[in-house]
Amino acid sequence: TFWTTTGMFPQEFIIGFPTRVRISKVGIQCYLVRTLRIERSISKDPVDFEECIEKDLQHTEGQLQMEEFPLPDFQATYLRFIIKSAFDHFVAVHRVMAEGT
């Protein structure tokens, strides 16, 4: 699902899974994101998040940023994506992918 920010940072969105899952890799396709943090929760509700990854993405003028994050032996019920800063006032997330079982 396409998602765009409302202009102020940080911005965040949460993806929930029906049960706790094992994730081996997370990918994101976005535009104009400068700093991205991914957190996870293994709780039944979207609380008690812990930081997993924080990365400064490279600016790609006129092209989508495509990033993949390998996560060996990683479990989550919820993933929270926090866009801490951007290269412009607005950014867009075009796709989030999670591989695993």
Tab-separated table of C-alpha atoms in Angstrom:
chain	number	residue	atom	x	y	z
A	1	THR	CA	0.000	0.000	0.000
A	2	PHE	CA	1.304	3.418	-0.953
A	3	TRP	CA	1.810	5.753	2.012
A	4	THR	CA	2.942	9.377	2.092
A	5	THR	CA	3.945	11.545	5.027
A	6	THR	CA	2.089	14.606	6.237
A	7	GLY	CA	5.166	16.830	6.372
A	8	MET	CA	6.621	16.759	9.899
A	9	PHE	CA	9.157	14.241	11.183
A	10	PRO	CA	9.421	11.737	12.667
A	11	GLN	CA	6.632	9.797	10.929
A	12	GLU	CA	5.805	6.163	11.616
A	13	PHE	CA	3.625	3.282	10.577
A	14	ILE	CA	3.149	-0.186	12.057
A	15	ILE	CA	2.634	-3.476	10.239
A	16	GLY	CA	1.014	-6.282	12.241
A	17	PHE	CA	1.105	-10.018	11.620
A	18	PRO	CA	-1.676	-12.395	12.750
A	19	THR	CA	0.793	-14.268	15.008
A	20	ARG	CA	4.477	-14.106	15.848
A	21	VAL	CA	6.472	-14.833	12.690
A	22	ARG	CA	10.101	-15.534	11.885
A	23	ILE	CA	11.469	-12.944	9.443
A	24	SER	CA	14.698	-13.438	7.509
A	25	LYS	CA	14.665	-10.228	5.461
A	26	VAL	CA	12.784	-6.923	5.272
A	27	GLY	CA	12.777	-4.757	2.163
A	28	ILE	CA	11.408	-1.273	1.535
A	29	GLN	CA	10.868	0.823	-1.573
A	30	CYS	CA	10.580	4.490	-0.686
A	31	TYR	CA	11.314	7.988	-1.942
A	32	LEU	CA	13.247	10.827	-0.256
A	33	VAL	CA	13.757	9.033	3.087
A	34	ARG	CA	16.984	10.139	4.820
A	35	THR	CA	16.998	8.166	8.104
A	36	LEU	CA	14.916	5.037	8.685
A	37	ARG	CA	14.551	3.017	11.884
A	38	ILE	CA	12.851	-0.387	12.082
A	39	GLU	CA	11.653	-1.667	15.442
A	40	ARG	CA	9.927	-4.902	16.433
A	41	SER	CA	7.500	-6.078	19.049
A	42	ILE	CA	6.829	-9.677	20.021
A	43	SER	CA	3.915	-8.677	22.277
A	44	LYS	CA	0.287	-9.524	21.590
A	45	ASP	CA	-0.410	-5.773	21.197
A	46	PRO	CA	1.741	-3.163	19.411
A	47	VAL	CA	3.726	-2.151	22.523
A	48	ASP	CA	7.220	-2.660	23.949
A	49	PHE	CA	9.079	-2.045	20.686
A	50	GLU	CA	12.822	-2.572	20.482
A	51	GLU	CA	15.135	-1.078	17.878
A	52	CYS	CA	16.453	-3.494	15.258
A	53	ILE	CA	17.932	-1.340	12.509
A	54	GLU	CA	18.617	2.324	11.944
A	55	LYS	CA	20.141	3.426	8.662
A	56	ASP	CA	20.812	6.587	6.685
A	57	LEU	CA	19.633	5.944	3.140
A	58	GLN	CA	21.301	7.272	0.038
A	59	HIS	CA	19.533	10.012	-1.927
A	60	THR	CA	18.530	8.824	-5.419
A	61	GLU	CA	17.194	11.784	-7.377
A	62	GLY	CA	14.076	10.846	-9.344
A	63	GLN	CA	14.294	7.135	-8.434
A	64	LEU	CA	12.933	4.910	-5.694
A	65	GLN	CA	15.251	3.988	-2.853
A	66	MET	CA	15.325	0.192	-2.549
A	67	GLU	CA	16.797	-1.186	0.660
A	68	GLU	CA	16.967	-4.727	2.030
A	69	PHE	CA	17.810	-5.601	5.606
A	70	PRO	CA	18.816	-9.211	6.406
A	71	LEU	CA	17.546	-10.261	9.849
A	72	PRO	CA	18.964	-13.635	10.903
A	73	ASP	CA	16.933	-15.492	13.538
A	74	PHE	CA	14.455	-12.628	13.944
A	75	GLN	CA	10.892	-12.900	15.292
A	76	ALA	CA	8.162	-10.258	15.395
A	77	THR	CA	4.438	-9.774	15.797
A	78	TYR	CA	4.628	-6.099	14.802
A	79	LEU	CA	7.129	-4.044	12.826
A	80	ARG	CA	7.274	-0.284	13.329
A	81	PHE	CA	8.911	1.819	10.624
A	82	ILE	CA	10.012	5.263	11.786
A	83	ILE	CA	11.091	7.839	9.228
A	84	LYS	CA	13.263	10.080	11.375
A	85	SER	CA	14.292	12.546	8.656
A	86	ALA	CA	13.948	13.143	4.940
A	87	PHE	CA	15.543	14.860	1.949
A	88	ASP	CA	12.348	16.904	1.411
A	89	HIS	CA	9.225	17.948	3.317
A	90	PHE	CA	7.286	14.883	2.133
A	91	VAL	CA	8.343	11.292	1.496
A	92	ALA	CA	6.578	8.232	0.115
A	93	VAL	CA	6.696	4.534	0.934
A	94	HIS	CA	5.711	2.442	-2.079
A	95	ARG	CA	6.210	-1.096	-0.770
A	96	VAL	CA	7.317	-3.026	2.293
A	97	MET	CA	8.270	-6.683	1.973
A	98	ALA	CA	9.002	-9.230	4.692
A	99	GLU	CA	10.348	-12.706	3.913
A	100	GLY	CA	10.254	-15.576	6.356
A	101	THR	CA	7.968	-18.184	7.906
